[in-house]
mmCIF file of C-alpha atoms in Angstrom:
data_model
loop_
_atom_site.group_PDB
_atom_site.id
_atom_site.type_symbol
_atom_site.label_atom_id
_atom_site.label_comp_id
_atom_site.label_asym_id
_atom_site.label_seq_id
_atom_site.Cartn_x
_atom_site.Cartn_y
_atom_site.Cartn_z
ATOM 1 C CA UNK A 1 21.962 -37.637 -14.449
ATOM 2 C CA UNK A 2 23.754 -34.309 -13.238
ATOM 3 C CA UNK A 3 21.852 -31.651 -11.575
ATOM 4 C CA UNK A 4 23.728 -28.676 -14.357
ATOM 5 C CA UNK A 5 22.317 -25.487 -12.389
ATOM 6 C CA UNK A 6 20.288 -24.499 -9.275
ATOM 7 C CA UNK A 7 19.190 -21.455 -7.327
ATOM 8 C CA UNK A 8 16.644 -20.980 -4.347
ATOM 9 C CA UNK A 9 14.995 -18.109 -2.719
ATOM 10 C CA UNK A 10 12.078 -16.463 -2.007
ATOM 11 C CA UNK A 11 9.975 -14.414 -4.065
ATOM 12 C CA UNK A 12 7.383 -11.359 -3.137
ATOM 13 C CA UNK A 13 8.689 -10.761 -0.051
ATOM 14 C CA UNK A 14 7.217 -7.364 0.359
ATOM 15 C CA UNK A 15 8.381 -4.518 2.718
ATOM 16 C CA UNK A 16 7.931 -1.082 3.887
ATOM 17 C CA UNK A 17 10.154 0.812 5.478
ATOM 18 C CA UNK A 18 8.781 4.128 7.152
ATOM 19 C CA UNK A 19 10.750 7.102 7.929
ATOM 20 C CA UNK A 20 9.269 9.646 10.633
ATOM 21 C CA UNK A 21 10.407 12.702 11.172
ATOM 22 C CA UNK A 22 7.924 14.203 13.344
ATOM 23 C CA UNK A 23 5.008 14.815 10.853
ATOM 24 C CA UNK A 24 7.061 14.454 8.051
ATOM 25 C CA UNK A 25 7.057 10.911 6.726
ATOM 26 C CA UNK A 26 8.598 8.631 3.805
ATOM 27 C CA UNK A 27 7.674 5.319 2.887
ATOM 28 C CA UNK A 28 9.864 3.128 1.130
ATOM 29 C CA UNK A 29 7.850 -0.106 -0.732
ATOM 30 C CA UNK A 30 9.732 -2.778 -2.603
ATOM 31 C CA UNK A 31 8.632 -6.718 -3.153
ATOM 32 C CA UNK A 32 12.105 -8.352 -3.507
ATOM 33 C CA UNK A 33 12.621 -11.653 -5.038
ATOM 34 C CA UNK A 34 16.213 -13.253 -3.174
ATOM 35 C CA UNK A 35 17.727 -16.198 -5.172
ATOM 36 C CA UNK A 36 20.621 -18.090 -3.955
ATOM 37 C CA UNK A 37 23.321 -20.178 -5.184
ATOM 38 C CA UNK A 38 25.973 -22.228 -3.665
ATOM 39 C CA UNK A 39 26.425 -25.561 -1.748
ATOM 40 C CA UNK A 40 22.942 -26.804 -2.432
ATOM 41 C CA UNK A 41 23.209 -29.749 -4.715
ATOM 42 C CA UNK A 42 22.749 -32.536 -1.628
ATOM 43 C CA UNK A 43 19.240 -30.942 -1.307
ATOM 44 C CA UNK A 44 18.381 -31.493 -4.955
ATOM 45 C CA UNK A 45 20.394 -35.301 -4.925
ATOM 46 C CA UNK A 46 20.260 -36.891 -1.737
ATOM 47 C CA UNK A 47 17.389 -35.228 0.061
ATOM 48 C CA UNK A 48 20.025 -33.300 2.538
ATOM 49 C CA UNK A 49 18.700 -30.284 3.671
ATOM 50 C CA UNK A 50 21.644 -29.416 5.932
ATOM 51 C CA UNK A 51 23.276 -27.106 4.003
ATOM 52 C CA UNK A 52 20.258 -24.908 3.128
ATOM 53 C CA UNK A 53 18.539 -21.864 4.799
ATOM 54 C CA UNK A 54 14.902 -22.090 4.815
ATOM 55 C CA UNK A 55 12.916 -19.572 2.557
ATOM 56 C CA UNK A 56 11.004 -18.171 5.540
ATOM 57 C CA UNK A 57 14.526 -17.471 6.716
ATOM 58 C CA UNK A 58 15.334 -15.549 3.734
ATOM 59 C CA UNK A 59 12.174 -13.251 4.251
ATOM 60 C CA UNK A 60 12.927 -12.511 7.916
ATOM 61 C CA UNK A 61 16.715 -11.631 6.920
ATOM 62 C CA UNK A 62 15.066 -8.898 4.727
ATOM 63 C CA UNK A 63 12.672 -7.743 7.333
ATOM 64 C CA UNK A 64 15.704 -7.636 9.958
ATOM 65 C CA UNK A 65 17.970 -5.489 7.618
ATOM 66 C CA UNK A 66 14.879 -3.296 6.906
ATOM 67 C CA UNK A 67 14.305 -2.186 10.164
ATOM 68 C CA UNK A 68 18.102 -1.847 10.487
ATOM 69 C CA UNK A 69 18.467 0.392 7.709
ATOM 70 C CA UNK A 70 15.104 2.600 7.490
ATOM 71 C CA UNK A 71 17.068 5.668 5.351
ATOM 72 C CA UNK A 72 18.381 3.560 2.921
ATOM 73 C CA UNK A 73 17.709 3.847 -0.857
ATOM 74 C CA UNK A 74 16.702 0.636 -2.863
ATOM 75 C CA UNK A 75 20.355 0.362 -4.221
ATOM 76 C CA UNK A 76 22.138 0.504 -1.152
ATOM 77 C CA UNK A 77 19.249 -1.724 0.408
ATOM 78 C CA UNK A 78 19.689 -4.962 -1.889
ATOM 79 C CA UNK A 79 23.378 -4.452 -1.116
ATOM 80 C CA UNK A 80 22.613 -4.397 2.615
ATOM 81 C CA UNK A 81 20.145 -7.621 2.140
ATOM 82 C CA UNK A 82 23.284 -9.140 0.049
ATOM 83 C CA UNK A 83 26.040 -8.648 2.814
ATOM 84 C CA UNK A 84 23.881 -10.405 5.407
ATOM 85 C CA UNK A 85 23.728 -13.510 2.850
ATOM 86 C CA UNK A 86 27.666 -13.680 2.465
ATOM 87 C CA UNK A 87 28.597 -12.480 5.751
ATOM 88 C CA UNK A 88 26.500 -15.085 7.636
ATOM 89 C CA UNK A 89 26.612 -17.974 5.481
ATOM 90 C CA UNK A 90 29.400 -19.537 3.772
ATOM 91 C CA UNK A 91 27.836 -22.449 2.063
ATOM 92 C CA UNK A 92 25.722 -19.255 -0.052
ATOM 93 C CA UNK A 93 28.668 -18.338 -3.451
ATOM 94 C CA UNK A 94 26.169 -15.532 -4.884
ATOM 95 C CA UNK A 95 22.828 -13.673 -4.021
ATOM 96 C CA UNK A 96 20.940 -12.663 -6.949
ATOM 97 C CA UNK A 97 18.280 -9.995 -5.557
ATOM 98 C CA UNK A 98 15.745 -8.028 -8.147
ATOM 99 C CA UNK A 99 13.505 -5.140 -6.250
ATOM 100 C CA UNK A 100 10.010 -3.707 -7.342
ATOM 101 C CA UNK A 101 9.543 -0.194 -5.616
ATOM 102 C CA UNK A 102 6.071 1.229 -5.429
ATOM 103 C CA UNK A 103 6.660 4.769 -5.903
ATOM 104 C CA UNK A 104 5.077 7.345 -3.464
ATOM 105 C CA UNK A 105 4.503 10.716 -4.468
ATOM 106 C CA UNK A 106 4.142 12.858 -1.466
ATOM 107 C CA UNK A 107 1.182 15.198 -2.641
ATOM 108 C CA UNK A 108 0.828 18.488 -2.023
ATOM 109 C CA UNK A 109 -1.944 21.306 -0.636
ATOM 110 C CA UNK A 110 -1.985 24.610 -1.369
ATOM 111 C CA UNK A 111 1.755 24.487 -2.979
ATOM 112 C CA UNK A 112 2.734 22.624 0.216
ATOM 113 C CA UNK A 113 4.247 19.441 0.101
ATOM 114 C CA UNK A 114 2.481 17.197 3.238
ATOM 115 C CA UNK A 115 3.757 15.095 5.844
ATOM 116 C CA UNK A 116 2.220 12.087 5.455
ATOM 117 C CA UNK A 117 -0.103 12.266 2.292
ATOM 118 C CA UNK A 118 0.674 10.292 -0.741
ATOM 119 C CA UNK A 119 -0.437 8.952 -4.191
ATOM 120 C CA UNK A 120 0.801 6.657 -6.014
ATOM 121 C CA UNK A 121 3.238 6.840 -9.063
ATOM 122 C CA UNK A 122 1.645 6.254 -12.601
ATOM 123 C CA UNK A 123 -1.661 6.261 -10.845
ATOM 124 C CA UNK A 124 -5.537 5.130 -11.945
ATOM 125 C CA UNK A 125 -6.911 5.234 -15.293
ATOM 126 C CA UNK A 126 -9.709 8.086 -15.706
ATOM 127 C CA UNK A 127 -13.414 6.814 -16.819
ATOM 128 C CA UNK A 128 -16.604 7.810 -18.695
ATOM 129 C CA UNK A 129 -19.482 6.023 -18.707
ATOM 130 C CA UNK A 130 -22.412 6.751 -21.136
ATOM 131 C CA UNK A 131 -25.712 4.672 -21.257
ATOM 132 C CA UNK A 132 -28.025 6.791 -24.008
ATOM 133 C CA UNK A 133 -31.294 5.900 -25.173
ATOM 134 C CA UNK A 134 -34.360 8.174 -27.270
ATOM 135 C CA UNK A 135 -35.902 8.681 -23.953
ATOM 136 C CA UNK A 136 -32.183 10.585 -22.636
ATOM 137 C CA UNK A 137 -28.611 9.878 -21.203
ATOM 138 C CA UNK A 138 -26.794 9.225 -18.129
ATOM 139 C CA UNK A 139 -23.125 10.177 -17.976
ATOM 140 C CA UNK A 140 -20.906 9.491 -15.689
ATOM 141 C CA UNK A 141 -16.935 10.217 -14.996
ATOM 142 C CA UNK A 142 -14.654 9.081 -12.083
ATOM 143 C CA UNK A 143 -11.437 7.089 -11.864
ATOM 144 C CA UNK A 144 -10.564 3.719 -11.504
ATOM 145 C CA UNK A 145 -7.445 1.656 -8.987
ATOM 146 C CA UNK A 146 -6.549 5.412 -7.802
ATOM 147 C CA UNK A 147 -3.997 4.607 -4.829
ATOM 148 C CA UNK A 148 -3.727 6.628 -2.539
ATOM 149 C CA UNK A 149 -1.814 6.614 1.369
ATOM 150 C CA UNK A 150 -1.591 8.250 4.627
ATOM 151 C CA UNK A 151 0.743 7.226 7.605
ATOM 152 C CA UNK A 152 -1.102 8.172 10.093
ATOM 153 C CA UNK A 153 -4.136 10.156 11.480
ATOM 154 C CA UNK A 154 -6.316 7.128 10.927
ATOM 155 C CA UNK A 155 -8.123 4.251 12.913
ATOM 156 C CA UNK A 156 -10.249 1.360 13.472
ATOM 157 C CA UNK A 157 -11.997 0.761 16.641
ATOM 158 C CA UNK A 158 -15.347 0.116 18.693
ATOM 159 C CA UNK A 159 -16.114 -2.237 16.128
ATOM 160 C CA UNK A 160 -17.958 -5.299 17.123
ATOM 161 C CA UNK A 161 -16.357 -7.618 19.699
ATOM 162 C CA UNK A 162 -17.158 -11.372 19.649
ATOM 163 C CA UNK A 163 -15.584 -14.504 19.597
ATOM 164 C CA UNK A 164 -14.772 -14.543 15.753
ATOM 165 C CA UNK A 165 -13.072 -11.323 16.655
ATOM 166 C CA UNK A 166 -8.905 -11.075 16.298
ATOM 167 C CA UNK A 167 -8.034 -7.160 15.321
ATOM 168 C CA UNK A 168 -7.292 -5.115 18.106
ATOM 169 C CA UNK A 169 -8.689 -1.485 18.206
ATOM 170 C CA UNK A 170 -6.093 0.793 15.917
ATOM 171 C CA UNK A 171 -6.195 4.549 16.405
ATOM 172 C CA UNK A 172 -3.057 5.556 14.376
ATOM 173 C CA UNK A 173 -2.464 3.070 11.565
ATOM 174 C CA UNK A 174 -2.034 3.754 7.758
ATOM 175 C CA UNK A 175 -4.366 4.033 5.576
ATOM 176 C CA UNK A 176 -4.248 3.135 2.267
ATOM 177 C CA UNK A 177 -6.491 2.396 -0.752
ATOM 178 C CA UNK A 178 -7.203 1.992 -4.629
ATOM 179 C CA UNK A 179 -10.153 3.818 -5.145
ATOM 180 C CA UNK A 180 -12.493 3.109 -7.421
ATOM 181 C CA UNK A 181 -15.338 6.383 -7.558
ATOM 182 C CA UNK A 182 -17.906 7.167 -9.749
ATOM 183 C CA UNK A 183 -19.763 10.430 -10.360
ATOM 184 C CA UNK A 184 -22.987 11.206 -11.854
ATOM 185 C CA UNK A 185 -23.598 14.206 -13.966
ATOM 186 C CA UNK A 186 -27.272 16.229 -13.977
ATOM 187 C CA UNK A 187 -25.880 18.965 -15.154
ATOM 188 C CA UNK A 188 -22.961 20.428 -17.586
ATOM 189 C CA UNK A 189 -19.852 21.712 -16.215
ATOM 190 C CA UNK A 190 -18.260 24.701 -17.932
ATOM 191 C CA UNK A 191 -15.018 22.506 -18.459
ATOM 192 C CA UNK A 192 -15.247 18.449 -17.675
ATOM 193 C CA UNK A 193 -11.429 18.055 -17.318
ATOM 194 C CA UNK A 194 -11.464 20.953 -14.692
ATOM 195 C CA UNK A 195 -14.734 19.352 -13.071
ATOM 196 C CA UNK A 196 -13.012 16.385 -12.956
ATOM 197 C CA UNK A 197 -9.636 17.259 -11.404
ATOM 198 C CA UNK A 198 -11.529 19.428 -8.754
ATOM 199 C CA UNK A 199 -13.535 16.494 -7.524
ATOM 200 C CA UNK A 200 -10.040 14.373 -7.192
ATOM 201 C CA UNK A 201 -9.068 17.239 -5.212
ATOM 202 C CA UNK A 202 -11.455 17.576 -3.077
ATOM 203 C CA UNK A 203 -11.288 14.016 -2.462
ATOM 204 C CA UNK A 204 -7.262 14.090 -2.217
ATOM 205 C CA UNK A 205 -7.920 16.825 0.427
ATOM 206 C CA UNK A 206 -10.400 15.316 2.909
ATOM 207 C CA UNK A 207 -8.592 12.165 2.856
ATOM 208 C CA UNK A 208 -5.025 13.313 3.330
ATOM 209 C CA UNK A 209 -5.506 16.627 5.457
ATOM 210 C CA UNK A 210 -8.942 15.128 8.608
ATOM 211 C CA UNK A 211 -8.872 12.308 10.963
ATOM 212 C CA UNK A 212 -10.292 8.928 9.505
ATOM 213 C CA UNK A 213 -12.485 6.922 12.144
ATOM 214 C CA UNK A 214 -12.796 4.538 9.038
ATOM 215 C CA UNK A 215 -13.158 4.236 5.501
ATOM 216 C CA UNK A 216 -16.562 4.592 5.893
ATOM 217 C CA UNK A 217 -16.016 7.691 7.473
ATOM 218 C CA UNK A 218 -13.397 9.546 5.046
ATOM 219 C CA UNK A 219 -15.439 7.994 1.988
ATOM 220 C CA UNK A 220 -19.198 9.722 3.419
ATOM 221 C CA UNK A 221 -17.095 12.671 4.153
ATOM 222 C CA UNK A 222 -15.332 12.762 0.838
ATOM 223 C CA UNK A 223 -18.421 12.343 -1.346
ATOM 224 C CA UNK A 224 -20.178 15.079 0.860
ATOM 225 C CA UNK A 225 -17.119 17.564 0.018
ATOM 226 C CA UNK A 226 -17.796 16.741 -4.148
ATOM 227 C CA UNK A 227 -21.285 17.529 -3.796
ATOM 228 C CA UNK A 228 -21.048 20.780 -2.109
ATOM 229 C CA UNK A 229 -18.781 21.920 -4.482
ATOM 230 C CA UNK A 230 -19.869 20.806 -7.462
ATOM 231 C CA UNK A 231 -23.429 21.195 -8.494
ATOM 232 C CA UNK A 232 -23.534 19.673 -11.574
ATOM 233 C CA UNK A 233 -22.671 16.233 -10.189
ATOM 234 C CA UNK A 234 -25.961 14.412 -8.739
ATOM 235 C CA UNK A 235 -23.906 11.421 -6.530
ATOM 236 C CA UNK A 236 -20.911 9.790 -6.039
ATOM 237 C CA UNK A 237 -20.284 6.097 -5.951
ATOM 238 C CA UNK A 238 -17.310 4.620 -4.416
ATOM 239 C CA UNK A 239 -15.392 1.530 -4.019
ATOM 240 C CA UNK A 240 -12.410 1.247 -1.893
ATOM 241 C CA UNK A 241 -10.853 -1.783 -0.798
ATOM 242 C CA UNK A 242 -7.772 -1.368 1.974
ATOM 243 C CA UNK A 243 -4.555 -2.077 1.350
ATOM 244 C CA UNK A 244 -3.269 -3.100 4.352
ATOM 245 C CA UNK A 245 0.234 -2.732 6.039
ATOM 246 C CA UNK A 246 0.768 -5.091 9.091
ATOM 247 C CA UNK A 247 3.513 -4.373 11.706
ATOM 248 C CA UNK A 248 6.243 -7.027 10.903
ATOM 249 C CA UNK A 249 6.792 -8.932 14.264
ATOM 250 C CA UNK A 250 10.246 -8.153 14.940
ATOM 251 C CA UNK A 251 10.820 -9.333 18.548
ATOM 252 C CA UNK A 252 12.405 -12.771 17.889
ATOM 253 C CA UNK A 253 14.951 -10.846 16.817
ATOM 254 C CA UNK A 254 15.290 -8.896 19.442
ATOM 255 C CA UNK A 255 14.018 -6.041 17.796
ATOM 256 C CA UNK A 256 11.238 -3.246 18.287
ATOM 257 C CA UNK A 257 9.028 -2.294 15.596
ATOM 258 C CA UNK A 258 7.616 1.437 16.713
ATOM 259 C CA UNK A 259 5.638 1.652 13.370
ATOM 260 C CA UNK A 260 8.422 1.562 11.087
ATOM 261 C CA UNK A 261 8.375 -1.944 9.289
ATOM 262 C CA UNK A 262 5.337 -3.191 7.679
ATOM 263 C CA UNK A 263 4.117 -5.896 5.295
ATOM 264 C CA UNK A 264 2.148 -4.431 2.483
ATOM 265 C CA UNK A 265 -0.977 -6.745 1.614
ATOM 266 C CA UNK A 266 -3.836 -6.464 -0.295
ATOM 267 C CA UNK A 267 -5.428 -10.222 -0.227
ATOM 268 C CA UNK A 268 -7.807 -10.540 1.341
ATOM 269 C CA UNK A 269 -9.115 -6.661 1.741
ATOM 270 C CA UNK A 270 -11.856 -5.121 3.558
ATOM 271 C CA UNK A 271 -14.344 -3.885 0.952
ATOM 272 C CA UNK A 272 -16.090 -0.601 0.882
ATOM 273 C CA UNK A 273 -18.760 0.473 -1.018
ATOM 274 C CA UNK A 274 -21.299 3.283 -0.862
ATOM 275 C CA UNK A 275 -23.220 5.934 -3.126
ATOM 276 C CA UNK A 276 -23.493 9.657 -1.425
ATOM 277 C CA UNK A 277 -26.175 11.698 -3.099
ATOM 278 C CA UNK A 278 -28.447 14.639 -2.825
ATOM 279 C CA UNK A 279 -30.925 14.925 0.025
#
C-alpha cells in the first residue's frame, strides 16, 4: 500500500499580539491552523519520527514570530510564520497556513476614539423576553455573547490565598468578556430602541472609561449606572464569563514578554453572575 498524500500541523493555535503606544493600544487576534508537507512519509511507514518537527514546536514558532513582529498585519504575518518554516527546515517543501482574526473595534466616547476600549466585530444578538398571563406581563430586553475588551486598567487581587491557590495577584491585566445582561422593564420608555442603546452605553462607558478591581466590581457598578439613568428599567441581570488572555512564556526563547503576547482562552472561564436592582 502507498501512503498517496500527507500533511501535519497544528490547529487553533491562538495569538494576540498587543501594540502599546502609551495609552493607545491595538490588539491583533488570529487562531492559525499551520499544515506542513514534505519529507514525512518515514513517520507515516516506518514509525521514524526523525524527520518531523513536533506540533508543540509549530505553536511556539508562531508565538516566537509574534512577539517578533507585533505591527504586522495578518497577511504579512502568515508570511512571516511561513519564512521561519522554510528558512529553518529543509525537510518542510510547503506551509499551508489559514488565519481567523477576531476583529476589534476600538469604540469610541464622546466622538473620541479610546485607547484601550474595544468591542467586538459583528457583535451579540439583541433579546426580548415576554412571559404574559390574565393576571399581567413581564418584559424584558438585553443582549446576549456581547464581547467586549480592555487592555488595561483592570485587576485581580486580595483574593483568597490557600493551598489550592496558583494565580498571582494581577493589577493591570486585560479584561475581556461576552456579556450576557438582562433588563427588566416597570415602566414604558418613550422609544425602546433608544432605551436600549442607552443602557449598552452606559454599560460600554463604565466598563471601558473606570478602574476594574473585578468583574464583580465593573458589573455592580455597571448595573448601578443603568438604573440611575433609566427609570423605567426595575433591575439588571448579568452574566459574564472572562475571556482570558495569558502571557505566552517566552523566555526559553530568550525572549521577554512585557504584556505584548498572549494566548486568548475561554475554557474553562470564571463565571459571573448577579442581578442589581432597586433599593
Amino acid at each position: 500500500m502507498a501512503l498517496t498524500a500527507s500533511t501535519y500541523g497544528k490547529a487553533q493555535v491562538r495569538v494576540m499580539r498587543l501594540s502599546r503606544d502609551g495609552d493607545h493600544h491595538t490588539p491583533r487576534e488570529l487562531s492559525l491552523t499551520v499544515l506542513m508537507k514534505g519529507a514525512f512519509e518515514a513517520a507515516w511507514t516506518r514509525g521514524d519520527n526523525r524527520a518531523c518537527v513536533a506540533t508543540d514546536s509549530v505553536k511556539n514558532i508562531v508565538n516566537v514570530t509574534a512577539a517578533r513582529n507585533l505591527d504586522l498585519d495578518k497577511e504579512a504575518f502568515v508570511r512571516a510564520v511561513a519564512s521561519v518554516f522554510l528558512d529553518t527546515y529543509p525537510q518542510v517543501e510547503a506551509v499551508t497556513i489559514e488565519a481567523l482574526e477576531t476583529r476589534w473595534l476600538r469604540h469610541a466616547f464622546d466622538g473620541q476614539p479610546h485607547g484601550h476600549t474595544f468591542t467586538r466585530d459583528g457583535n451579540g444578538f439583541g433579546y426580548v423576553g415576554l412571559e404574559a398571563s390574565r393576571e399581567g406581563a413581564v418584559l424584558c430586553s438585553g443582549l446576549r455573547g456581547y464581547t467586549l475588551m480592555k487592555t488595561t486598567q483592570s485587576g485581580w487581587a486580595g483574593f483568597v490565598d490557600d493551598q489550592y491557590r496558583t494565580l498571582p495577584d494581577a493589577t493591570d491585566r486585560i479584561a475581556a468578556t461576552s456579556m450576557d445582561a438582562t433588563w427588566t422593564w416597570t415602566g414604558t420608555p418613550a422609544d425602546y430602541a433608544a432605551a436600549n442603546a442607552r443602557a449598552l452605553a452606559l454599560m460600554i462607558a463604565v466598563f471601558g472609561t473606570t478602574y476594574s478591581y473585578g468583574v464583580q466590581d465593573s458589573m455592580y457598578r455597571m448595573g448601578r449606572a443603568v438604573l440611575a439613568e433609566i427609570p423605567e428599567i426595575a433591575e439588571i441581570g448579568f452574566a459574564m464569563p472572562n475571556k482570558h488572555y495569558i502571557p505566552i512564556n517566552l523566555a526559553p526563547f530568550g525572549l521577554e514578554n512585557p504584556g505584548t503576547v498572549f494566548l486568548p482562552t475561554d475554557e474553562p472561564h470564571g463565571q459571573i453572575v448577579a442581578t442589581i436592582g432597586r433599593d
